[in-house]
XYZ file of C-alpha atoms in Angstrom:
432
model
C 66.717 72.176 25.373
C 66.225 74.156 28.500
C 62.916 75.578 27.207
C 61.454 71.995 27.503
C 62.310 71.869 31.233
C 60.064 73.194 33.939
C 61.383 75.489 36.692
C 61.250 72.569 39.118
C 63.171 70.301 36.861
C 65.859 72.953 36.312
C 66.175 73.456 40.089
C 66.454 69.769 40.666
C 69.172 69.374 38.133
C 71.023 72.355 39.551
C 70.926 70.937 43.096
C 72.158 67.500 42.017
C 75.118 68.990 40.077
C 75.837 71.467 42.876
C 75.955 68.589 45.425
C 78.183 66.477 43.255
C 80.492 69.447 42.723
C 81.206 69.906 46.431
C 81.180 66.352 47.699
C 84.787 65.702 46.531
C 85.906 68.905 48.189
C 84.412 67.655 51.489
C 86.478 64.512 51.180
C 89.727 66.417 50.433
C 89.696 69.204 53.035
C 90.357 67.088 56.174
C 93.339 65.160 54.763
C 95.083 67.277 52.119
C 97.522 69.154 54.372
C 98.333 65.969 56.337
C 98.774 64.055 53.105
C 101.308 66.583 51.822
C 103.161 66.388 55.162
C 103.134 62.587 54.845
C 104.825 62.919 51.430
C 107.645 65.071 52.920
C 106.638 68.728 52.396
C 107.321 71.290 55.037
C 104.624 73.752 56.037
C 106.417 76.478 54.089
C 106.384 74.231 50.984
C 102.750 73.396 51.552
C 101.860 77.142 51.805
C 103.726 77.807 48.565
C 102.102 74.878 46.710
C 98.574 75.860 47.838
C 99.356 79.477 46.972
C 99.657 78.424 43.266
C 95.916 77.982 43.286
C 95.212 81.586 44.395
C 97.562 83.032 41.849
C 95.982 81.045 39.026
C 92.445 81.932 40.129
C 93.279 85.601 40.351
C 94.745 85.567 36.901
C 91.992 83.571 35.194
C 88.811 84.450 37.160
C 87.715 87.309 34.821
C 88.779 85.859 31.487
C 87.058 82.595 32.157
C 83.849 84.365 33.239
C 83.879 86.316 30.021
C 84.543 83.025 28.145
C 81.531 81.374 29.840
C 79.359 84.262 28.834
C 80.510 84.135 25.240
C 80.649 80.369 24.666
C 78.095 79.055 27.128
C 78.050 77.425 30.659
C 78.058 73.856 29.478
C 81.370 73.664 27.604
C 83.165 75.633 30.282
C 81.898 73.442 32.968
C 82.888 70.320 31.029
C 86.498 71.620 30.634
C 86.517 72.615 34.288
C 85.472 69.055 35.398
C 88.025 67.460 33.256
C 90.781 69.666 34.681
C 89.491 68.981 38.173
C 89.551 65.283 37.513
C 93.146 65.371 36.183
C 94.259 67.440 39.235
C 92.741 64.948 41.733
C 94.210 61.988 39.898
C 97.582 63.673 39.975
C 97.210 64.265 43.761
C 96.895 60.502 44.216
C 100.471 59.965 43.061
C 102.124 63.326 43.535
C 105.095 62.949 45.894
C 107.239 66.006 45.323
C 106.901 69.846 45.792
C 106.805 70.387 41.941
C 103.999 67.844 41.377
C 101.930 69.025 44.267
C 102.315 72.736 43.177
C 101.093 71.504 39.716
C 98.087 69.927 41.443
C 97.150 73.162 43.065
C 97.743 75.132 39.889
C 95.364 72.833 38.104
C 92.873 73.212 40.942
C 93.185 76.961 40.339
C 92.240 76.512 36.737
C 89.355 74.319 37.800
C 88.075 76.872 40.253
C 88.432 79.743 37.888
C 86.442 77.877 35.132
C 83.907 76.491 37.609
C 83.185 79.780 39.390
C 79.758 81.027 38.225
C 78.694 78.975 35.126
C 76.502 76.496 36.913
C 74.664 79.127 38.913
C 74.323 81.331 35.903
C 72.887 78.411 33.906
C 70.341 77.839 36.674
C 69.247 81.520 36.836
C 69.144 82.011 33.054
C 67.311 78.705 32.489
C 64.781 79.460 35.253
C 64.037 82.905 33.785
C 63.681 81.448 30.283
C 61.165 78.933 31.560
C 59.356 81.549 33.708
C 60.378 85.237 33.646
C 58.641 85.741 36.941
C 60.163 82.832 38.762
C 61.720 83.451 42.190
C 65.111 81.679 41.747
C 66.358 82.775 45.175
C 64.645 79.592 46.582
C 66.948 77.445 44.446
C 70.010 79.425 45.381
C 69.105 78.921 49.071
C 68.562 75.210 48.606
C 71.944 75.245 46.736
C 73.560 76.664 49.798
C 71.972 73.937 51.910
C 73.142 71.281 49.485
C 76.619 72.583 49.598
C 76.722 72.496 53.382
C 75.358 68.965 53.439
C 77.795 67.755 50.824
C 80.760 69.213 52.593
C 79.714 67.721 55.906
C 78.962 64.291 54.240
C 82.336 64.437 52.533
C 84.146 65.284 55.795
C 82.449 62.452 57.672
C 83.121 59.965 54.861
C 86.790 61.121 54.684
C 87.247 60.616 58.430
C 85.660 57.133 58.190
C 87.919 56.034 55.309
C 91.028 57.218 57.180
C 89.939 55.317 60.324
C 89.715 52.155 58.202
C 93.524 52.442 57.671
C 95.498 51.696 54.480
C 94.026 49.686 51.671
C 96.873 47.645 50.071
C 99.514 50.040 48.855
C 97.225 53.029 49.281
C 97.786 54.924 52.560
C 94.937 55.840 54.824
C 95.298 59.503 53.950
C 95.349 58.775 50.203
C 92.076 56.673 50.296
C 89.688 59.754 50.501
C 91.488 61.268 47.483
C 90.914 58.068 45.471
C 87.240 58.190 46.272
C 87.168 61.930 45.444
C 88.560 61.110 41.983
C 85.685 58.593 41.437
C 83.096 61.149 42.590
C 84.604 63.825 40.366
C 84.142 61.406 37.412
C 80.603 60.858 38.419
C 80.061 64.583 38.520
C 81.399 64.910 34.993
C 79.035 62.257 33.684
C 76.115 63.880 35.510
C 77.048 67.292 34.024
C 76.985 65.844 30.513
C 73.617 64.221 31.069
C 71.783 66.916 33.007
C 73.016 70.345 31.921
C 71.541 71.399 28.607
C 71.310 74.927 27.218
C 70.309 76.654 24.049
C 73.362 78.130 22.387
C 74.440 78.616 18.776
C 76.007 75.663 17.076
C 79.586 74.985 18.253
C 82.565 74.643 16.028
C 86.038 76.044 15.380
C 84.609 79.354 14.125
C 82.291 79.619 17.116
C 85.164 78.920 19.493
C 87.304 81.596 17.861
C 84.473 84.030 17.995
C 83.945 83.278 21.696
C 87.569 83.741 22.543
C 87.483 87.177 20.796
C 84.225 88.088 22.517
C 85.419 87.225 26.111
C 87.424 90.395 26.673
C 84.400 92.474 25.492
C 82.162 90.589 27.895
C 84.481 91.363 30.834
C 84.714 95.083 29.802
C 80.976 95.321 29.543
C 80.609 93.674 32.963
C 82.831 96.386 34.443
C 80.708 98.930 32.519
C 77.672 97.572 34.359
C 79.415 98.288 37.656
C 80.230 101.876 36.636
C 76.623 102.498 35.554
C 74.875 100.818 38.516
C 75.305 102.020 42.073
C 73.443 99.059 43.300
C 75.673 96.550 41.550
C 78.860 98.431 42.639
C 77.637 98.413 46.263
C 76.929 94.670 46.187
C 80.317 93.882 44.779
C 81.854 96.159 47.437
C 80.256 94.024 50.108
C 82.555 91.184 49.007
C 85.573 93.313 49.890
C 84.486 93.529 53.494
C 83.446 89.865 53.671
C 86.785 88.775 52.136
C 88.632 90.660 54.838
C 86.361 89.658 57.719
C 86.170 85.916 56.796
C 89.739 85.534 58.014
C 88.414 85.728 61.440
C 86.520 82.416 61.330
C 88.663 80.751 58.660
C 92.145 81.691 59.853
C 92.054 82.920 63.518
C 89.546 80.562 65.083
C 92.001 77.606 65.437
C 94.454 79.953 67.204
C 91.681 81.323 69.458
C 90.458 77.824 70.314
C 93.911 76.741 71.155
C 94.350 79.771 73.367
C 91.147 79.013 75.180
C 91.738 75.258 75.517
C 95.421 75.703 76.355
C 96.454 72.773 74.187
C 96.849 72.903 70.377
C 96.386 69.145 69.937
C 93.124 69.176 71.931
C 91.892 72.124 69.908
C 92.696 70.353 66.618
C 90.716 67.320 67.895
C 87.705 69.588 68.684
C 87.802 71.385 65.379
C 87.194 68.159 63.284
C 83.627 67.503 64.489
C 83.050 71.213 64.975
C 83.631 71.813 61.279
C 81.214 69.093 60.354
C 78.527 70.600 62.596
C 79.285 74.037 61.243
C 78.738 72.947 57.660
C 75.478 71.343 58.626
C 74.498 74.648 60.323
C 75.443 76.473 57.108
C 73.127 74.190 55.269
C 70.291 74.885 57.699
C 70.881 78.638 57.446
C 70.707 78.440 53.642
C 67.387 76.521 53.842
C 65.990 79.508 55.714
C 66.531 81.866 52.810
C 62.914 81.803 51.430
C 61.557 82.533 54.961
C 63.934 85.457 55.379
C 62.936 86.868 51.969
C 59.229 86.629 52.900
C 59.656 88.108 56.358
C 62.317 90.766 55.837
C 63.003 91.125 52.147
C 66.230 90.193 50.391
C 68.213 93.346 50.974
C 67.199 94.033 54.531
C 67.729 90.393 55.455
C 71.249 90.425 53.936
C 72.150 93.608 55.761
C 70.853 92.223 59.052
C 72.811 88.981 58.589
C 76.056 90.920 58.089
C 75.569 92.538 61.401
C 74.618 89.271 63.081
C 77.686 87.568 61.617
C 79.829 90.354 63.184
C 78.178 89.590 66.540
C 78.963 85.859 66.232
C 82.641 86.743 65.624
C 82.503 89.029 68.735
C 81.316 85.948 70.572
C 84.305 83.883 69.305
C 86.640 86.748 70.543
C 85.152 87.235 74.017
C 83.555 84.054 75.278
C 85.841 82.393 77.809
C 85.298 78.621 77.358
C 85.679 76.344 74.382
C 81.964 75.500 74.375
C 81.042 79.117 73.962
C 83.698 79.716 71.296
C 82.479 76.775 69.290
C 78.823 77.685 69.604
C 79.647 81.165 68.279
C 81.664 79.525 65.426
C 78.762 77.210 64.513
C 76.339 80.207 64.668
C 78.628 82.194 62.356
C 78.504 79.420 59.789
C 74.707 79.288 60.021
C 74.585 82.977 59.314
C 77.045 82.570 56.514
C 74.909 79.873 54.900
C 71.818 82.108 55.047
C 73.543 85.340 53.829
C 75.262 84.036 50.706
C 72.099 83.029 48.801
C 70.544 86.432 49.630
C 73.591 88.228 48.405
C 73.891 86.242 45.255
C 70.140 86.612 44.556
C 70.459 90.448 44.762
C 73.445 90.300 42.523
C 71.645 88.280 39.837
C 68.664 90.692 39.899
C 70.954 93.473 38.735
C 72.608 91.593 35.846
C 71.465 91.083 32.235
C 71.888 87.378 31.041
C 74.769 87.910 28.598
C 77.080 89.202 31.288
C 75.995 87.136 34.247
C 79.164 84.991 34.517
C 81.460 87.910 34.127
C 79.796 89.854 36.920
C 79.846 86.782 39.232
C 83.557 86.512 38.453
C 84.171 90.134 39.408
C 82.193 89.502 42.643
C 84.223 86.411 43.428
C 87.595 87.970 42.512
C 87.397 90.951 44.790
C 87.097 88.740 47.847
C 90.535 87.213 47.176
C 92.756 90.261 47.593
C 90.639 91.381 50.438
C 91.145 88.020 52.068
C 94.913 88.321 51.690
C 94.849 91.768 53.121
C 92.730 90.545 56.008
C 95.063 87.728 56.673
C 98.051 90.050 56.864
C 96.376 92.880 58.828
C 94.586 90.699 61.359
C 97.720 88.533 61.781
C 99.690 91.686 62.575
C 97.074 92.921 65.042
C 96.992 89.381 66.569
C 100.769 89.356 67.036
C 100.743 92.811 68.584
C 97.470 92.959 70.553
C 96.169 89.407 70.817
C 94.050 87.157 68.652
C 90.819 88.341 70.533
C 91.509 91.873 69.470
C 92.134 90.892 65.906
C 88.867 89.067 65.774
C 87.043 92.087 67.099
C 88.568 94.159 64.263
C 87.364 91.577 61.730
C 83.901 91.556 63.363
C 83.560 95.406 62.876
C 84.644 95.017 59.178
C 82.024 92.394 58.604
C 79.250 94.417 60.212
C 80.018 97.837 58.564
C 79.268 96.211 55.107
C 75.532 96.230 56.031
C 74.671 99.750 54.729
C 76.017 98.697 51.239
C 72.718 96.846 50.827
C 70.801 100.120 51.094
C 70.951 100.892 47.327
C 69.498 97.460 46.470
C 66.749 97.915 49.086
C 65.842 101.359 47.667
C 65.830 99.908 44.183
C 63.538 97.118 45.164
C 61.152 99.587 46.807
C 61.140 101.844 43.848
C 60.470 98.894 41.480
C 57.680 97.611 43.643
C 56.103 101.150 43.763
C 56.329 101.455 39.988
C 54.598 98.057 39.532
C 51.847 98.974 42.015
C 51.327 102.355 40.204
C 51.094 100.589 36.840
C 48.596 98.158 38.328
C 46.399 100.971 39.590
C 46.496 102.746 36.245
C 45.527 99.534 34.500
C 42.545 99.049 36.895
C 41.272 102.592 36.207
C 41.787 102.575 32.428
C 41.055 98.926 31.688
C 44.148 98.862 29.506
C 47.315 96.812 29.991
C 50.402 98.865 30.806
C 52.760 99.432 27.913
């Protein structure tokens, strides 16, 4: 039972499971597109196949969040990991457009189920063990673990490809085989480490949870309507989803423009991405320091502005070294800002609706990212990629004022607590 675990034990289990969740992804990212090309798909077919993931996530994100709130994090994460394992196993042998589209559709189911429950379990379990616990430290460490896992996976993937084919398994397929094994390890670890106090499961409980999921989603939207703070925090994701296309989509084009050779730019991006993920891990590790020095909401607001500045650097610096330094700095800021944002979000959510609200927060970034890709691509075609990146930088930075409601709410809460403490000292009675 989670009540038998200390805050430290809960955090350690969360970090282990979080790292195992992202290590297979780090292995996949460097080789997946090349693997699909090796199996005969055109870039258009690859885009359509990968697009299946986004469609499925958009359709299932909210229902699965409500389902996790109703049934519990553990069963949803178990199903998610099984689906993820099946999708990776299919990727090892998939050699047609239809099979690869099925792989990415299954990955969409995995992502929709996986989005939120582990983090919600960590926060809920931590508060159950100690209602006054500062769980932001664990969220920051989780961001660091994510970055380290992605970097380690990318390095391992590159090493496996460099070793060449292993028997009938091509060099590009080898990292996927290892990712399958690691996904199985993650499933076993999940079964062993993630425990939670929920009502007894069964067919009746399952039917009840399915019926309750839409209500959970509806009440999560009700929280947004009633809370200006929560609504503003979710709105931040709209700006971030739009602006992230600058460093996820436009940077390779910008680097190729600066270097003058797309092949050389691609060669530089491999190690640069590894360093960027390590920088993201370092930024996430600074989360507790930022909270102590600045406070969560002011720190998050400042980082949105700084991230916009780093994108300006990518757009305006002339040489490849300058562009890549700005890119790495952008990821360091991203690693630090995400735990702050998620910590503020969790502070506004009651336990029963935590997964649903996280799903809403996650979901709004997807259409914003699609819009950002279209708009910034259009601007890049008409006015140049540097101009498009400047537009994205402005969008990232103007989200900063949306943290003001959370900052005011934190100050009001601190003032009320201080006032209650003073009254207690004068009267000698505990506050009611």
